[in-house]
Amino acid sequence: AIERTGWIDVGGSYQTQRLPEFHVGLGSGRVSPIRVEVWWPGDAAPQVVDDVRADHVLTVRRSPS
């Protein structure tokens, strides 16, 4: 299994802001199922999205608690 980890920090400095995006390059020919885990601040377990397709944009919104 290949694992990628990244942090999204939307803070910035005076009159600037970072976009809440995380880009992952998986390489060509990726055929195995892709599982995405999103750890939201304050949550005890990750939000899981299974069977993500490569070469697509995935938008994840926090699940209601």
PDB file of N, CA and C in Angstrom:
ATOM      1  N   ALA A   1       0.843  -1.186   0.000  1.00  0.00           N
ATOM      2  CA  ALA A   1       0.000   0.000   0.000  1.00  0.00           C
ATOM      3  C   ALA A   1       0.884   1.244   0.000  1.00  0.00           C
ATOM      4  N   ILE A   2       0.478   2.212  -0.757  1.00  0.00           N
ATOM      5  CA  ILE A   2       1.174   3.501  -0.804  1.00  0.00           C
ATOM      6  C   ILE A   2       0.396   4.461   0.081  1.00  0.00           C
ATOM      7  N   GLU A   3       1.106   5.218   0.888  1.00  0.00           N
ATOM      8  CA  GLU A   3       0.440   6.144   1.795  1.00  0.00           C
ATOM      9  C   GLU A   3       0.980   7.547   1.579  1.00  0.00           C
ATOM     10  N   ARG A   4       0.087   8.521   1.506  1.00  0.00           N
ATOM     11  CA  ARG A   4       0.458   9.933   1.381  1.00  0.00           C
ATOM     12  C   ARG A   4      -0.205  10.689   2.524  1.00  0.00           C
ATOM     13  N   THR A   5       0.532  11.593   3.147  1.00  0.00           N
ATOM     14  CA  THR A   5       0.007  12.383   4.251  1.00  0.00           C
ATOM     15  C   THR A   5       0.279  13.845   3.981  1.00  0.00           C
ATOM     16  N   GLY A   6      -0.691  14.682   4.274  1.00  0.00           N
ATOM     17  CA  GLY A   6      -0.510  16.124   4.110  1.00  0.00           C
ATOM     18  C   GLY A   6      -1.415  16.883   5.059  1.00  0.00           C
ATOM     19  N   TRP A   7      -1.076  18.116   5.284  1.00  0.00           N
ATOM     20  CA  TRP A   7      -1.860  18.982   6.161  1.00  0.00           C
ATOM     21  C   TRP A   7      -2.436  20.116   5.346  1.00  0.00           C
ATOM     22  N   ILE A   8      -3.639  20.508   5.677  1.00  0.00           N
ATOM     23  CA  ILE A   8      -4.234  21.694   5.061  1.00  0.00           C
ATOM     24  C   ILE A   8      -4.354  22.752   6.150  1.00  0.00           C
ATOM     25  N   ASP A   9      -3.740  23.884   5.909  1.00  0.00           N
ATOM     26  CA  ASP A   9      -3.779  25.012   6.835  1.00  0.00           C
ATOM     27  C   ASP A   9      -4.237  26.220   6.037  1.00  0.00           C
ATOM     28  N   VAL A  10      -5.419  26.720   6.333  1.00  0.00           N
ATOM     29  CA  VAL A  10      -5.958  27.826   5.538  1.00  0.00           C
ATOM     30  C   VAL A  10      -5.571  29.193   6.089  1.00  0.00           C
ATOM     31  N   GLY A  11      -4.752  29.196   7.117  1.00  0.00           N
ATOM     32  CA  GLY A  11      -4.285  30.472   7.647  1.00  0.00           C
ATOM     33  C   GLY A  11      -3.347  31.155   6.671  1.00  0.00           C
ATOM     34  N   GLY A  12      -2.954  32.329   6.976  1.00  0.00           N
ATOM     35  CA  GLY A  12      -2.038  33.065   6.114  1.00  0.00           C
ATOM     36  C   GLY A  12      -1.469  34.243   6.864  1.00  0.00           C
ATOM     37  N   SER A  13      -0.977  35.178   6.134  1.00  0.00           N
ATOM     38  CA  SER A  13      -0.484  36.397   6.750  1.00  0.00           C
ATOM     39  C   SER A  13      -1.402  37.542   6.330  1.00  0.00           C
ATOM     40  N   TYR A  14      -1.016  38.715   6.607  1.00  0.00           N
ATOM     41  CA  TYR A  14      -1.853  39.890   6.365  1.00  0.00           C
ATOM     42  C   TYR A  14      -2.378  39.923   4.931  1.00  0.00           C
ATOM     43  N   GLN A  15      -3.682  39.954   4.772  1.00  0.00           N
ATOM     44  CA  GLN A  15      -4.401  40.023   3.501  1.00  0.00           C
ATOM     45  C   GLN A  15      -4.086  38.872   2.544  1.00  0.00           C
ATOM     46  N   THR A  16      -3.742  37.727   3.096  1.00  0.00           N
ATOM     47  CA  THR A  16      -3.521  36.544   2.270  1.00  0.00           C
ATOM     48  C   THR A  16      -4.222  35.349   2.908  1.00  0.00           C
ATOM     49  N   GLN A  17      -4.444  34.333   2.116  1.00  0.00           N
ATOM     50  CA  GLN A  17      -5.049  33.110   2.620  1.00  0.00           C
ATOM     51  C   GLN A  17      -4.657  31.965   1.695  1.00  0.00           C
ATOM     52  N   ARG A  18      -4.367  30.804   2.264  1.00  0.00           N
ATOM     53  CA  ARG A  18      -4.076  29.628   1.459  1.00  0.00           C
ATOM     54  C   ARG A  18      -5.380  28.930   1.097  1.00  0.00           C
ATOM     55  N   LEU A  19      -5.438  28.353  -0.082  1.00  0.00           N
ATOM     56  CA  LEU A  19      -6.619  27.596  -0.492  1.00  0.00           C
ATOM     57  C   LEU A  19      -6.662  26.275   0.275  1.00  0.00           C
ATOM     58  N   PRO A  20      -7.864  25.815   0.661  1.00  0.00           N
ATOM     59  CA  PRO A  20      -7.972  24.543   1.389  1.00  0.00           C
ATOM     60  C   PRO A  20      -7.933  23.360   0.432  1.00  0.00           C
ATOM     61  N   GLU A  21      -6.788  23.147  -0.188  1.00  0.00           N
ATOM     62  CA  GLU A  21      -6.640  22.080  -1.185  1.00  0.00           C
ATOM     63  C   GLU A  21      -5.434  21.223  -0.853  1.00  0.00           C
ATOM     64  N   PHE A  22      -5.529  19.950  -1.218  1.00  0.00           N
ATOM     65  CA  PHE A  22      -4.408  19.030  -1.071  1.00  0.00           C
ATOM     66  C   PHE A  22      -4.334  18.215  -2.347  1.00  0.00           C
ATOM     67  N   HIS A  23      -3.220  18.306  -3.054  1.00  0.00           N
ATOM     68  CA  HIS A  23      -3.050  17.608  -4.330  1.00  0.00           C
ATOM     69  C   HIS A  23      -2.147  16.399  -4.113  1.00  0.00           C
ATOM     70  N   VAL A  24      -2.597  15.246  -4.620  1.00  0.00           N
ATOM     71  CA  VAL A  24      -1.809  14.029  -4.516  1.00  0.00           C
ATOM     72  C   VAL A  24      -1.592  13.478  -5.909  1.00  0.00           C
ATOM     73  N   GLY A  25      -0.356  13.294  -6.296  1.00  0.00           N
ATOM     74  CA  GLY A  25      -0.035  12.668  -7.576  1.00  0.00           C
ATOM     75  C   GLY A  25       0.162  11.170  -7.366  1.00  0.00           C
ATOM     76  N   LEU A  26      -0.608  10.362  -8.066  1.00  0.00           N
ATOM     77  CA  LEU A  26      -0.546   8.911  -7.893  1.00  0.00           C
ATOM     78  C   LEU A  26       0.224   8.209  -8.998  1.00  0.00           C
ATOM     79  N   GLY A  27       0.580   8.927 -10.024  1.00  0.00           N
ATOM     80  CA  GLY A  27       1.288   8.307 -11.133  1.00  0.00           C
ATOM     81  C   GLY A  27       0.324   7.663 -12.119  1.00  0.00           C
ATOM     82  N   SER A  28       0.834   7.305 -13.274  1.00  0.00           N
ATOM     83  CA  SER A  28      -0.036   6.724 -14.300  1.00  0.00           C
ATOM     84  C   SER A  28      -0.209   5.226 -14.066  1.00  0.00           C
ATOM     85  N   GLY A  29      -1.293   4.692 -14.565  1.00  0.00           N
ATOM     86  CA  GLY A  29      -1.541   3.264 -14.494  1.00  0.00           C
ATOM     87  C   GLY A  29      -2.009   2.761 -13.144  1.00  0.00           C
ATOM     88  N   ARG A  30      -2.397   3.651 -12.262  1.00  0.00           N
ATOM     89  CA  ARG A  30      -2.863   3.247 -10.926  1.00  0.00           C
ATOM     90  C   ARG A  30      -4.234   2.603 -11.063  1.00  0.00           C
ATOM     91  N   VAL A  31      -4.356   1.330 -10.663  1.00  0.00           N
ATOM     92  CA  VAL A  31      -5.628   0.630 -10.814  1.00  0.00           C
ATOM     93  C   VAL A  31      -6.195   0.133  -9.489  1.00  0.00           C
ATOM     94  N   SER A  32      -5.386   0.086  -8.428  1.00  0.00           N
ATOM     95  CA  SER A  32      -5.922  -0.411  -7.162  1.00  0.00           C
ATOM     96  C   SER A  32      -6.926   0.569  -6.574  1.00  0.00           C
ATOM     97  N   PRO A  33      -7.815   0.079  -5.734  1.00  0.00           N
ATOM     98  CA  PRO A  33      -8.767   0.984  -5.097  1.00  0.00           C
ATOM     99  C   PRO A  33      -8.027   2.036  -4.270  1.00  0.00           C
ATOM    100  N   ILE A  34      -8.539   3.228  -4.282  1.00  0.00           N
ATOM    101  CA  ILE A  34      -7.936   4.328  -3.532  1.00  0.00           C
ATOM    102  C   ILE A  34      -8.870   4.658  -2.371  1.00  0.00           C
ATOM    103  N   ARG A  35      -8.293   4.733  -1.187  1.00  0.00           N
ATOM    104  CA  ARG A  35      -9.046   5.052   0.033  1.00  0.00           C
ATOM    105  C   ARG A  35      -8.492   6.359   0.585  1.00  0.00           C
ATOM    106  N   VAL A  36      -9.384   7.287   0.892  1.00  0.00           N
ATOM    107  CA  VAL A  36      -8.985   8.580   1.443  1.00  0.00           C
ATOM    108  C   VAL A  36      -9.513   8.674   2.871  1.00  0.00           C
ATOM    109  N   GLU A  37      -8.628   9.033   3.793  1.00  0.00           N
ATOM    110  CA  GLU A  37      -9.018   9.270   5.181  1.00  0.00           C
ATOM    111  C   GLU A  37      -8.760  10.734   5.496  1.00  0.00           C
ATOM    112  N   VAL A  38      -9.779  11.413   5.989  1.00  0.00           N
ATOM    113  CA  VAL A  38      -9.657  12.827   6.359  1.00  0.00           C
ATOM    114  C   VAL A  38      -9.853  12.926   7.870  1.00  0.00           C
ATOM    115  N   TRP A  39      -8.821  13.429   8.543  1.00  0.00           N
ATOM    116  CA  TRP A  39      -8.891  13.620   9.991  1.00  0.00           C
ATOM    117  C   TRP A  39      -9.247  15.084  10.259  1.00  0.00           C
ATOM    118  N   TRP A  40     -10.448  15.320  10.718  1.00  0.00           N
ATOM    119  CA  TRP A  40     -10.906  16.675  11.027  1.00  0.00           C
ATOM    120  C   TRP A  40     -10.509  17.034  12.460  1.00  0.00           C
ATOM    121  N   PRO A  41     -10.184  18.296  12.711  1.00  0.00           N
ATOM    122  CA  PRO A  41      -9.811  18.709  14.073  1.00  0.00           C
ATOM    123  C   PRO A  41     -10.935  18.379  15.054  1.00  0.00           C
ATOM    124  N   GLY A  42     -10.559  17.766  16.181  1.00  0.00           N
ATOM    125  CA  GLY A  42     -11.524  17.464  17.234  1.00  0.00           C
ATOM    126  C   GLY A  42     -12.258  16.141  17.073  1.00  0.00           C
ATOM    127  N   ASP A  43     -12.150  15.472  15.924  1.00  0.00           N
ATOM    128  CA  ASP A  43     -12.816  14.189  15.724  1.00  0.00           C
ATOM    129  C   ASP A  43     -11.896  13.049  16.163  1.00  0.00           C
ATOM    130  N   ALA A  44     -12.485  11.987  16.744  1.00  0.00           N
ATOM    131  CA  ALA A  44     -11.706  10.858  17.246  1.00  0.00           C
ATOM    132  C   ALA A  44     -11.343   9.858  16.153  1.00  0.00           C
ATOM    133  N   ALA A  45     -12.092   9.865  15.042  1.00  0.00           N
ATOM    134  CA  ALA A  45     -11.853   8.911  13.955  1.00  0.00           C
ATOM    135  C   ALA A  45     -11.895   9.661  12.621  1.00  0.00           C
ATOM    136  N   PRO A  46     -11.261   9.098  11.588  1.00  0.00           N
ATOM    137  CA  PRO A  46     -11.259   9.789  10.293  1.00  0.00           C
ATOM    138  C   PRO A  46     -12.573   9.630   9.538  1.00  0.00           C
ATOM    139  N   GLN A  47     -12.821  10.559   8.657  1.00  0.00           N
ATOM    140  CA  GLN A  47     -13.906  10.420   7.680  1.00  0.00           C
ATOM    141  C   GLN A  47     -13.296   9.654   6.507  1.00  0.00           C
ATOM    142  N   VAL A  48     -13.919   8.562   6.094  1.00  0.00           N
ATOM    143  CA  VAL A  48     -13.344   7.672   5.084  1.00  0.00           C
ATOM    144  C   VAL A  48     -14.140   7.753   3.792  1.00  0.00           C
ATOM    145  N   VAL A  49     -13.422   7.870   2.682  1.00  0.00           N
ATOM    146  CA  VAL A  49     -14.028   7.826   1.351  1.00  0.00           C
ATOM    147  C   VAL A  49     -13.321   6.690   0.610  1.00  0.00           C
ATOM    148  N   ASP A  50     -14.074   5.654   0.245  1.00  0.00           N
ATOM    149  CA  ASP A  50     -13.509   4.495  -0.447  1.00  0.00           C
ATOM    150  C   ASP A  50     -13.768   4.577  -1.946  1.00  0.00           C
ATOM    151  N   ASP A  51     -13.012   3.800  -2.699  1.00  0.00           N
ATOM    152  CA  ASP A  51     -13.171   3.665  -4.152  1.00  0.00           C
ATOM    153  C   ASP A  51     -13.076   4.995  -4.894  1.00  0.00           C
ATOM    154  N   VAL A  52     -12.090   5.804  -4.524  1.00  0.00           N
ATOM    155  CA  VAL A  52     -11.847   7.081  -5.193  1.00  0.00           C
ATOM    156  C   VAL A  52     -11.151   6.795  -6.515  1.00  0.00           C
ATOM    157  N   ARG A  53     -11.551   7.461  -7.559  1.00  0.00           N
ATOM    158  CA  ARG A  53     -10.946   7.273  -8.878  1.00  0.00           C
ATOM    159  C   ARG A  53      -9.769   8.223  -9.064  1.00  0.00           C
ATOM    160  N   ALA A  54      -8.710   7.713  -9.688  1.00  0.00           N
ATOM    161  CA  ALA A  54      -7.552   8.551 -10.003  1.00  0.00           C
ATOM    162  C   ALA A  54      -7.926   9.516 -11.123  1.00  0.00           C
ATOM    163  N   ASP A  55      -7.149  10.556 -11.302  1.00  0.00           N
ATOM    164  CA  ASP A  55      -7.361  11.571 -12.345  1.00  0.00           C
ATOM    165  C   ASP A  55      -8.687  12.292 -12.212  1.00  0.00           C
ATOM    166  N   HIS A  56      -9.148  12.489 -10.991  1.00  0.00           N
ATOM    167  CA  HIS A  56     -10.379  13.227 -10.732  1.00  0.00           C
ATOM    168  C   HIS A  56     -10.175  14.137  -9.533  1.00  0.00           C
ATOM    169  N   VAL A  57     -11.013  15.129  -9.441  1.00  0.00           N
ATOM    170  CA  VAL A  57     -11.004  16.014  -8.277  1.00  0.00           C
ATOM    171  C   VAL A  57     -12.020  15.468  -7.283  1.00  0.00           C
ATOM    172  N   LEU A  58     -11.590  15.284  -6.059  1.00  0.00           N
ATOM    173  CA  LEU A  58     -12.461  14.806  -4.995  1.00  0.00           C
ATOM    174  C   LEU A  58     -12.672  15.948  -4.019  1.00  0.00           C
ATOM    175  N   THR A  59     -13.919  16.282  -3.755  1.00  0.00           N
ATOM    176  CA  THR A  59     -14.240  17.299  -2.756  1.00  0.00           C
ATOM    177  C   THR A  59     -14.798  16.581  -1.540  1.00  0.00           C
ATOM    178  N   VAL A  60     -14.181  16.813  -0.400  1.00  0.00           N
ATOM    179  CA  VAL A  60     -14.631  16.183   0.852  1.00  0.00           C
ATOM    180  C   VAL A  60     -15.132  17.281   1.773  1.00  0.00           C
ATOM    181  N   ARG A  61     -16.354  17.125   2.207  1.00  0.00           N
ATOM    182  CA  ARG A  61     -16.929  18.045   3.191  1.00  0.00           C
ATOM    183  C   ARG A  61     -17.125  17.274   4.487  1.00  0.00           C
ATOM    184  N   ARG A  62     -16.945  17.958   5.584  1.00  0.00           N
ATOM    185  CA  ARG A  62     -17.060  17.312   6.890  1.00  0.00           C
ATOM    186  C   ARG A  62     -18.455  16.735   7.082  1.00  0.00           C
ATOM    187  N   SER A  63     -18.499  15.463   7.497  1.00  0.00           N
ATOM    188  CA  SER A  63     -19.780  14.816   7.784  1.00  0.00           C
ATOM    189  C   SER A  63     -20.385  15.424   9.029  1.00  0.00           C
ATOM    190  N   PRO A  64     -21.717  15.571   9.052  1.00  0.00           N
ATOM    191  CA  PRO A  64     -22.339  16.093  10.275  1.00  0.00           C
ATOM    192  C   PRO A  64     -22.138  15.107  11.428  1.00  0.00           C
ATOM    193  N   SER A  65     -21.894  15.645  12.602  1.00  0.00           N
ATOM    194  CA  SER A  65     -21.666  14.767  13.775  1.00  0.00           C
ATOM    195  C   SER A  65     -22.964  14.354  14.410  1.00  0.00           C
TER     196      SER A  65
END
